[in-house]
Short mmCIF file of N, CA and C in Angstrom, two decimals:
data_model
loop_
_atom_site.label_atom_id
_atom_site.label_comp_id
_atom_site.label_asym_id
_atom_site.label_seq_id
_atom_site.Cartn_x
_atom_site.Cartn_y
_atom_site.Cartn_z
N MET A 1 20.90 78.87 -36.20
CA MET A 1 20.72 77.67 -36.98
C MET A 1 20.53 76.46 -36.09
N GLY A 2 21.23 76.39 -35.00
CA GLY A 2 21.03 75.30 -34.07
C GLY A 2 21.68 74.01 -34.52
N ASP A 3 21.07 72.88 -34.11
CA ASP A 3 21.64 71.57 -34.40
C ASP A 3 21.14 70.98 -35.72
N PHE A 4 20.29 71.67 -36.41
CA PHE A 4 19.73 71.14 -37.66
C PHE A 4 20.77 71.23 -38.76
N HIS A 5 21.21 70.08 -39.28
CA HIS A 5 22.22 70.07 -40.33
C HIS A 5 21.67 69.52 -41.64
N GLY A 6 20.42 69.16 -41.68
CA GLY A 6 19.83 68.62 -42.90
C GLY A 6 19.16 69.72 -43.70
N ASN A 7 18.64 69.37 -44.82
CA ASN A 7 17.88 70.32 -45.62
C ASN A 7 16.60 69.66 -46.09
N ARG A 8 15.88 70.34 -46.94
CA ARG A 8 14.57 69.83 -47.34
C ARG A 8 14.63 68.60 -48.22
N TYR A 9 15.79 68.23 -48.76
CA TYR A 9 15.90 67.05 -49.62
C TYR A 9 16.21 65.78 -48.83
N GLY A 10 16.49 65.89 -47.54
CA GLY A 10 16.67 64.72 -46.71
C GLY A 10 18.09 64.21 -46.62
N PHE A 11 19.07 64.95 -47.09
CA PHE A 11 20.44 64.50 -46.92
C PHE A 11 21.22 65.56 -46.15
N GLN A 12 22.34 65.18 -45.61
CA GLN A 12 23.12 66.05 -44.73
C GLN A 12 23.88 67.10 -45.53
N ARG A 13 24.21 68.17 -44.85
CA ARG A 13 24.98 69.25 -45.46
C ARG A 13 26.34 68.70 -45.88
N GLY A 14 26.76 69.05 -47.04
CA GLY A 14 28.06 68.60 -47.53
C GLY A 14 27.95 67.45 -48.50
N GLU A 15 26.80 66.75 -48.55
CA GLU A 15 26.66 65.65 -49.50
C GLU A 15 26.36 66.16 -50.89
N GLY A 16 25.75 67.30 -51.01
CA GLY A 16 25.47 67.92 -52.29
C GLY A 16 24.60 67.06 -53.18
N PHE A 17 24.91 67.07 -54.47
CA PHE A 17 24.11 66.33 -55.44
C PHE A 17 24.29 64.82 -55.32
N ARG A 18 25.42 64.39 -54.76
CA ARG A 18 25.65 62.96 -54.59
C ARG A 18 24.60 62.34 -53.68
N GLY A 19 24.23 62.99 -52.62
CA GLY A 19 23.21 62.48 -51.72
C GLY A 19 21.83 62.49 -52.35
N LEU A 20 21.53 63.55 -53.09
CA LEU A 20 20.26 63.62 -53.79
C LEU A 20 20.18 62.52 -54.84
N PHE A 21 21.27 62.31 -55.57
CA PHE A 21 21.30 61.28 -56.62
C PHE A 21 21.12 59.89 -56.01
N THR A 22 21.76 59.62 -54.89
CA THR A 22 21.66 58.32 -54.23
C THR A 22 20.23 58.06 -53.76
N ASN A 23 19.59 59.07 -53.16
CA ASN A 23 18.21 58.90 -52.70
C ASN A 23 17.26 58.66 -53.86
N LEU A 24 17.41 59.43 -54.94
CA LEU A 24 16.53 59.26 -56.09
C LEU A 24 16.77 57.92 -56.78
N LEU A 25 18.03 57.50 -56.85
CA LEU A 25 18.36 56.22 -57.48
C LEU A 25 17.78 55.06 -56.68
N THR A 26 17.84 55.13 -55.37
CA THR A 26 17.27 54.09 -54.52
C THR A 26 15.76 54.01 -54.72
N MET A 27 15.10 55.14 -54.77
CA MET A 27 13.65 55.15 -54.98
C MET A 27 13.30 54.62 -56.38
N LYS A 28 14.12 54.96 -57.36
CA LYS A 28 13.87 54.50 -58.73
C LYS A 28 13.92 52.98 -58.78
N TYR A 29 14.96 52.38 -58.19
CA TYR A 29 15.08 50.92 -58.22
C TYR A 29 14.00 50.24 -57.40
N LEU A 30 13.64 50.83 -56.29
CA LEU A 30 12.60 50.26 -55.45
C LEU A 30 11.25 50.29 -56.18
N CYS A 31 10.93 51.40 -56.82
CA CYS A 31 9.68 51.50 -57.58
C CYS A 31 9.70 50.54 -58.78
N SER A 32 10.85 50.43 -59.45
CA SER A 32 10.97 49.52 -60.59
C SER A 32 10.76 48.07 -60.15
N PHE A 33 11.31 47.72 -59.00
CA PHE A 33 11.15 46.36 -58.49
C PHE A 33 9.68 46.05 -58.23
N PHE A 34 8.98 46.95 -57.55
CA PHE A 34 7.56 46.71 -57.27
C PHE A 34 6.73 46.69 -58.54
N LEU A 35 7.03 47.57 -59.48
CA LEU A 35 6.32 47.59 -60.75
C LEU A 35 6.50 46.27 -61.50
N LEU A 36 7.73 45.78 -61.55
CA LEU A 36 8.01 44.50 -62.21
C LEU A 36 7.33 43.35 -61.49
N PHE A 37 7.36 43.35 -60.17
CA PHE A 37 6.74 42.30 -59.39
C PHE A 37 5.24 42.21 -59.66
N PHE A 38 4.56 43.35 -59.64
CA PHE A 38 3.11 43.33 -59.86
C PHE A 38 2.76 43.05 -61.31
N ALA A 39 3.61 43.47 -62.25
CA ALA A 39 3.37 43.15 -63.66
C ALA A 39 3.48 41.65 -63.89
N LEU A 40 4.49 41.02 -63.31
CA LEU A 40 4.63 39.57 -63.45
C LEU A 40 3.48 38.83 -62.77
N LEU A 41 3.04 39.33 -61.66
CA LEU A 41 1.91 38.72 -60.96
C LEU A 41 0.64 38.83 -61.82
N ALA A 42 0.43 39.96 -62.46
CA ALA A 42 -0.73 40.13 -63.34
C ALA A 42 -0.65 39.22 -64.55
N CYS A 43 0.55 39.06 -65.11
CA CYS A 43 0.72 38.16 -66.26
C CYS A 43 0.44 36.72 -65.86
N LYS A 44 0.87 36.32 -64.70
CA LYS A 44 0.64 34.96 -64.23
C LYS A 44 -0.85 34.69 -64.10
N LYS A 45 -1.58 35.64 -63.55
CA LYS A 45 -3.02 35.45 -63.39
C LYS A 45 -3.73 35.46 -64.73
N SER A 46 -3.30 36.30 -65.67
CA SER A 46 -3.98 36.35 -66.97
C SER A 46 -3.66 35.10 -67.79
N ASP A 47 -2.47 34.51 -67.61
CA ASP A 47 -2.15 33.26 -68.30
C ASP A 47 -3.07 32.14 -67.85
N ASP A 48 -3.43 32.13 -66.58
CA ASP A 48 -4.32 31.09 -66.08
C ASP A 48 -5.70 31.20 -66.71
N LYS A 49 -6.13 32.41 -67.02
CA LYS A 49 -7.46 32.61 -67.56
C LYS A 49 -7.57 32.23 -69.02
N ILE A 50 -6.49 32.35 -69.81
CA ILE A 50 -6.57 32.04 -71.22
C ILE A 50 -5.99 30.66 -71.50
N ASP A 51 -6.16 29.77 -70.58
CA ASP A 51 -5.69 28.42 -70.77
C ASP A 51 -6.50 27.76 -71.89
N ASN A 52 -5.86 26.88 -72.64
CA ASN A 52 -6.50 26.22 -73.76
C ASN A 52 -7.59 25.27 -73.23
N PRO A 53 -8.84 25.49 -73.59
CA PRO A 53 -9.92 24.64 -73.06
C PRO A 53 -9.94 23.23 -73.66
N LEU A 54 -9.17 23.00 -74.72
CA LEU A 54 -9.16 21.68 -75.35
C LEU A 54 -8.20 20.71 -74.65
N ILE A 55 -7.32 21.23 -73.81
CA ILE A 55 -6.33 20.37 -73.15
C ILE A 55 -7.04 19.49 -72.13
N GLY A 56 -6.72 18.21 -72.18
CA GLY A 56 -7.32 17.26 -71.24
C GLY A 56 -7.67 15.96 -71.93
N ASN A 57 -8.47 15.16 -71.25
CA ASN A 57 -8.88 13.85 -71.76
C ASN A 57 -10.30 13.92 -72.31
N TRP A 58 -10.49 13.33 -73.48
CA TRP A 58 -11.78 13.35 -74.18
C TRP A 58 -12.16 11.94 -74.58
N LYS A 59 -13.36 11.51 -74.21
CA LYS A 59 -13.86 10.18 -74.57
C LYS A 59 -14.68 10.29 -75.85
N LEU A 60 -14.34 9.46 -76.84
CA LEU A 60 -15.06 9.43 -78.10
C LEU A 60 -16.41 8.75 -77.89
N VAL A 61 -17.50 9.46 -78.22
CA VAL A 61 -18.84 8.90 -77.98
C VAL A 61 -19.63 8.70 -79.27
N GLN A 62 -19.36 9.50 -80.31
CA GLN A 62 -20.10 9.37 -81.56
C GLN A 62 -19.17 9.63 -82.75
N ILE A 63 -19.47 8.95 -83.86
CA ILE A 63 -18.79 9.24 -85.12
C ILE A 63 -19.86 9.51 -86.17
N GLN A 64 -19.50 10.33 -87.12
CA GLN A 64 -20.42 10.63 -88.21
C GLN A 64 -19.93 9.94 -89.47
N ALA A 65 -20.79 9.14 -90.05
CA ALA A 65 -20.48 8.46 -91.30
C ALA A 65 -21.72 8.52 -92.17
N ASP A 66 -21.54 8.92 -93.40
CA ASP A 66 -22.66 9.06 -94.35
C ASP A 66 -23.75 9.96 -93.79
N SER A 67 -23.35 11.07 -93.21
CA SER A 67 -24.25 12.11 -92.68
C SER A 67 -25.11 11.66 -91.51
N ALA A 68 -24.82 10.54 -90.90
CA ALA A 68 -25.59 10.07 -89.74
C ALA A 68 -24.64 9.87 -88.56
N TRP A 69 -25.07 10.33 -87.39
CA TRP A 69 -24.27 10.14 -86.18
C TRP A 69 -24.55 8.75 -85.62
N LYS A 70 -23.47 8.03 -85.31
CA LYS A 70 -23.58 6.68 -84.74
C LYS A 70 -22.79 6.63 -83.44
N THR A 71 -23.31 5.87 -82.49
CA THR A 71 -22.62 5.71 -81.22
C THR A 71 -21.36 4.90 -81.42
N PHE A 72 -20.28 5.38 -80.81
CA PHE A 72 -19.00 4.66 -80.87
C PHE A 72 -18.98 3.72 -79.67
N GLY A 73 -19.10 2.43 -79.93
CA GLY A 73 -19.27 1.45 -78.87
C GLY A 73 -18.00 1.10 -78.13
N SER A 74 -16.85 1.27 -78.75
CA SER A 74 -15.59 0.88 -78.11
C SER A 74 -15.04 2.01 -77.25
N SER A 75 -14.07 1.65 -76.45
CA SER A 75 -13.45 2.64 -75.56
C SER A 75 -12.29 3.33 -76.28
N HIS A 76 -12.38 4.65 -76.36
CA HIS A 76 -11.33 5.46 -76.96
C HIS A 76 -11.27 6.78 -76.20
N VAL A 77 -10.12 7.08 -75.60
CA VAL A 77 -9.93 8.33 -74.87
C VAL A 77 -8.76 9.07 -75.50
N LEU A 78 -9.03 10.27 -75.99
CA LEU A 78 -8.03 11.12 -76.61
C LEU A 78 -7.50 12.09 -75.57
N THR A 79 -6.17 12.24 -75.52
CA THR A 79 -5.54 13.18 -74.60
C THR A 79 -4.81 14.24 -75.40
N LEU A 80 -5.16 15.50 -75.17
CA LEU A 80 -4.48 16.63 -75.80
C LEU A 80 -3.68 17.34 -74.72
N SER A 81 -2.37 17.44 -74.92
CA SER A 81 -1.51 18.06 -73.91
C SER A 81 -1.21 19.51 -74.28
N SER A 82 -0.70 20.25 -73.32
CA SER A 82 -0.36 21.66 -73.55
C SER A 82 0.88 21.81 -74.41
N THR A 83 1.64 20.74 -74.60
CA THR A 83 2.86 20.80 -75.41
C THR A 83 2.61 20.44 -76.87
N GLY A 84 1.36 20.23 -77.26
CA GLY A 84 1.05 19.94 -78.65
C GLY A 84 1.12 18.47 -79.01
N VAL A 85 0.98 17.61 -78.02
CA VAL A 85 1.02 16.16 -78.25
C VAL A 85 -0.38 15.59 -78.07
N ALA A 86 -0.79 14.76 -79.03
CA ALA A 86 -2.08 14.06 -78.95
C ALA A 86 -1.80 12.58 -78.80
N SER A 87 -2.45 11.95 -77.84
CA SER A 87 -2.28 10.51 -77.65
C SER A 87 -3.65 9.91 -77.34
N TYR A 88 -3.74 8.59 -77.42
CA TYR A 88 -5.02 7.96 -77.15
C TYR A 88 -4.80 6.68 -76.36
N ALA A 89 -5.87 6.24 -75.73
CA ALA A 89 -5.89 4.96 -75.03
C ALA A 89 -7.13 4.22 -75.49
N GLY A 90 -6.99 2.93 -75.70
CA GLY A 90 -8.13 2.13 -76.14
C GLY A 90 -8.05 1.82 -77.62
N VAL A 91 -9.21 1.74 -78.25
CA VAL A 91 -9.33 1.39 -79.66
C VAL A 91 -9.01 2.62 -80.52
N ARG A 92 -8.36 2.40 -81.65
CA ARG A 92 -8.02 3.49 -82.56
C ARG A 92 -9.29 4.05 -83.22
N ASP A 93 -9.34 5.36 -83.39
CA ASP A 93 -10.51 5.99 -84.03
C ASP A 93 -10.33 6.02 -85.55
N SER A 94 -11.39 6.39 -86.27
CA SER A 94 -11.36 6.35 -87.73
C SER A 94 -10.47 7.42 -88.35
N LEU A 95 -10.31 8.55 -87.68
CA LEU A 95 -9.45 9.61 -88.22
C LEU A 95 -7.99 9.42 -87.82
N ARG A 96 -7.72 8.48 -86.94
CA ARG A 96 -6.38 8.15 -86.44
C ARG A 96 -5.72 9.31 -85.70
N ILE A 97 -6.53 10.12 -85.01
CA ILE A 97 -6.00 11.20 -84.18
C ILE A 97 -5.43 10.57 -82.91
N GLY A 98 -4.21 10.88 -82.60
CA GLY A 98 -3.56 10.31 -81.43
C GLY A 98 -2.71 9.10 -81.74
N SER A 99 -2.99 8.43 -82.85
CA SER A 99 -2.15 7.28 -83.24
C SER A 99 -1.19 7.72 -84.34
N LEU A 100 -1.67 7.84 -85.58
CA LEU A 100 -0.82 8.32 -86.66
C LEU A 100 -0.55 9.81 -86.51
N TYR A 101 -1.58 10.57 -86.25
CA TYR A 101 -1.45 12.03 -86.09
C TYR A 101 -1.30 12.35 -84.61
N ASP A 102 -0.06 12.42 -84.14
CA ASP A 102 0.16 12.57 -82.70
C ASP A 102 0.76 13.92 -82.30
N ARG A 103 0.81 14.87 -83.22
CA ARG A 103 1.22 16.24 -82.91
C ARG A 103 0.11 17.17 -83.42
N TYR A 104 -0.11 18.26 -82.72
CA TYR A 104 -1.15 19.18 -83.20
C TYR A 104 -0.74 20.62 -83.00
N THR A 105 -1.32 21.48 -83.82
CA THR A 105 -1.10 22.92 -83.76
C THR A 105 -2.45 23.61 -83.86
N MET A 106 -2.74 24.47 -82.92
CA MET A 106 -4.00 25.22 -82.94
C MET A 106 -3.89 26.34 -83.97
N GLN A 107 -4.95 26.54 -84.73
CA GLN A 107 -5.02 27.64 -85.69
C GLN A 107 -6.01 28.67 -85.17
N GLU A 108 -5.99 29.86 -85.74
CA GLU A 108 -6.85 30.93 -85.23
C GLU A 108 -8.31 30.81 -85.66
N ASN A 109 -8.60 30.09 -86.71
CA ASN A 109 -9.97 30.02 -87.23
C ASN A 109 -10.71 28.78 -86.73
N ARG A 110 -10.48 28.44 -85.46
CA ARG A 110 -11.13 27.28 -84.82
C ARG A 110 -10.84 25.99 -85.57
N SER A 111 -9.61 25.87 -86.05
CA SER A 111 -9.20 24.62 -86.68
C SER A 111 -7.89 24.16 -86.04
N ILE A 112 -7.63 22.88 -86.21
CA ILE A 112 -6.43 22.26 -85.66
C ILE A 112 -5.75 21.49 -86.78
N TRP A 113 -4.44 21.61 -86.84
CA TRP A 113 -3.65 20.80 -87.77
C TRP A 113 -3.04 19.65 -86.97
N PHE A 114 -3.42 18.43 -87.31
CA PHE A 114 -2.80 17.24 -86.72
C PHE A 114 -1.77 16.74 -87.72
N ARG A 115 -0.59 16.39 -87.21
CA ARG A 115 0.46 15.90 -88.10
C ARG A 115 1.17 14.73 -87.43
N PRO A 116 1.77 13.88 -88.24
CA PRO A 116 2.50 12.75 -87.67
C PRO A 116 3.82 13.20 -87.06
N SER A 117 4.31 12.45 -86.08
CA SER A 117 5.61 12.78 -85.48
C SER A 117 6.75 12.44 -86.43
N ASN A 118 6.49 11.54 -87.38
CA ASN A 118 7.49 11.21 -88.39
C ASN A 118 7.55 12.37 -89.38
N GLU A 119 8.64 13.12 -89.36
CA GLU A 119 8.75 14.33 -90.18
C GLU A 119 8.81 14.02 -91.67
N PHE A 120 9.11 12.77 -92.05
CA PHE A 120 9.21 12.42 -93.47
C PHE A 120 7.83 12.22 -94.11
N MET A 121 6.81 12.08 -93.29
CA MET A 121 5.45 11.96 -93.83
C MET A 121 4.90 13.37 -94.03
N SER A 122 4.48 13.66 -95.23
CA SER A 122 4.04 15.02 -95.53
C SER A 122 2.54 15.22 -95.32
N THR A 123 1.84 14.18 -94.95
CA THR A 123 0.39 14.31 -94.79
C THR A 123 0.06 14.99 -93.46
N ALA A 124 -0.96 15.78 -93.48
CA ALA A 124 -1.47 16.43 -92.27
C ALA A 124 -2.98 16.35 -92.31
N LEU A 125 -3.58 16.39 -91.16
CA LEU A 125 -5.03 16.29 -91.03
C LEU A 125 -5.54 17.63 -90.49
N SER A 126 -6.41 18.26 -91.22
CA SER A 126 -6.97 19.54 -90.80
C SER A 126 -8.43 19.33 -90.40
N VAL A 127 -8.76 19.72 -89.17
CA VAL A 127 -10.13 19.58 -88.69
C VAL A 127 -10.61 20.91 -88.12
N GLN A 128 -11.88 21.17 -88.27
CA GLN A 128 -12.55 22.27 -87.59
C GLN A 128 -13.07 21.72 -86.27
N TYR A 129 -13.00 22.51 -85.22
CA TYR A 129 -13.53 22.02 -83.95
C TYR A 129 -14.62 22.94 -83.44
N THR A 130 -15.56 22.34 -82.72
CA THR A 130 -16.63 23.07 -82.04
C THR A 130 -16.62 22.61 -80.60
N LEU A 131 -16.54 23.56 -79.69
CA LEU A 131 -16.53 23.24 -78.27
C LEU A 131 -17.79 23.82 -77.64
N SER A 132 -18.57 22.93 -77.01
CA SER A 132 -19.79 23.34 -76.35
C SER A 132 -19.82 22.70 -74.97
N ARG A 133 -19.50 23.49 -73.96
CA ARG A 133 -19.36 23.01 -72.58
C ARG A 133 -18.38 21.85 -72.50
N ASP A 134 -18.88 20.64 -72.27
CA ASP A 134 -18.00 19.47 -72.16
C ASP A 134 -18.05 18.59 -73.39
N THR A 135 -18.49 19.13 -74.52
CA THR A 135 -18.57 18.35 -75.76
C THR A 135 -17.68 18.99 -76.81
N LEU A 136 -16.82 18.18 -77.40
CA LEU A 136 -15.89 18.63 -78.44
C LEU A 136 -16.19 17.86 -79.72
N THR A 137 -16.37 18.57 -80.82
CA THR A 137 -16.65 17.94 -82.11
C THR A 137 -15.56 18.31 -83.10
N PHE A 138 -14.96 17.30 -83.72
CA PHE A 138 -13.99 17.50 -84.80
C PHE A 138 -14.68 17.21 -86.12
N GLN A 139 -14.66 18.18 -87.02
CA GLN A 139 -15.22 18.01 -88.37
C GLN A 139 -14.05 18.04 -89.34
N LEU A 140 -13.88 16.98 -90.11
CA LEU A 140 -12.78 16.90 -91.07
C LEU A 140 -12.98 17.94 -92.16
N ASN A 141 -11.97 18.77 -92.39
CA ASN A 141 -12.07 19.79 -93.44
C ASN A 141 -12.13 19.12 -94.81
N GLY A 142 -13.06 19.56 -95.63
CA GLY A 142 -13.21 19.01 -96.96
C GLY A 142 -14.14 17.82 -97.04
N ALA A 143 -14.61 17.33 -95.92
CA ALA A 143 -15.54 16.18 -95.91
C ALA A 143 -16.63 16.47 -94.89
N LYS A 144 -17.81 16.79 -95.36
CA LYS A 144 -18.90 17.18 -94.45
C LYS A 144 -19.49 16.01 -93.68
N ASP A 145 -19.25 14.79 -94.13
CA ASP A 145 -19.85 13.65 -93.45
C ASP A 145 -18.83 12.86 -92.63
N ARG A 146 -17.69 13.47 -92.29
CA ARG A 146 -16.68 12.81 -91.45
C ARG A 146 -16.45 13.67 -90.22
N ALA A 147 -16.93 13.21 -89.09
CA ALA A 147 -16.77 13.97 -87.85
C ALA A 147 -16.73 13.01 -86.67
N GLN A 148 -16.23 13.51 -85.56
CA GLN A 148 -16.17 12.73 -84.31
C GLN A 148 -16.57 13.64 -83.17
N ARG A 149 -17.32 13.10 -82.23
CA ARG A 149 -17.79 13.86 -81.08
C ARG A 149 -17.23 13.24 -79.80
N TYR A 150 -16.67 14.09 -78.96
CA TYR A 150 -16.03 13.67 -77.71
C TYR A 150 -16.72 14.33 -76.52
N VAL A 151 -16.63 13.67 -75.37
CA VAL A 151 -17.11 14.23 -74.10
C VAL A 151 -15.91 14.28 -73.16
N ARG A 152 -15.79 15.40 -72.43
CA ARG A 152 -14.65 15.58 -71.53
C ARG A 152 -14.67 14.53 -70.42
N GLN A 153 -13.53 13.95 -70.14
CA GLN A 153 -13.36 13.01 -69.03
C GLN A 153 -12.94 13.79 -67.80
N ARG A 154 -13.56 13.53 -66.69
CA ARG A 154 -13.22 14.21 -65.43
C ARG A 154 -12.35 13.35 -64.58
#
């Protein structure tokens, strides 16, 4: 037999199943750690890809009134945050998005619910949105001639 005291499982003679169990348990935890690490890394990367494209600053450039688009001459910049807060800088817009309606919730059918931060007000504003590259259009639900067009601010 010589000086060889190990066996094919990699533990010394006399350790029995305890040594086998310890080796397998160590490998199990090590594999679990790496699996969890790479799964979290993959989730982090996929979260970056499905970021909400509406988040950011939008300059109001046109409003629709009586079925005609008109240039909005005043300065109005709408900011949509990732936390569901809408705010504006400049002149107030006609739909009052960002002023009266300063909270928003994205819906699955390409619509957004804007609501006031004052919980006692029961009114909400529902708009359909269309996003085309750097142009965002809000169409007021129920009114075909009320819309606003924004351009992304860089």
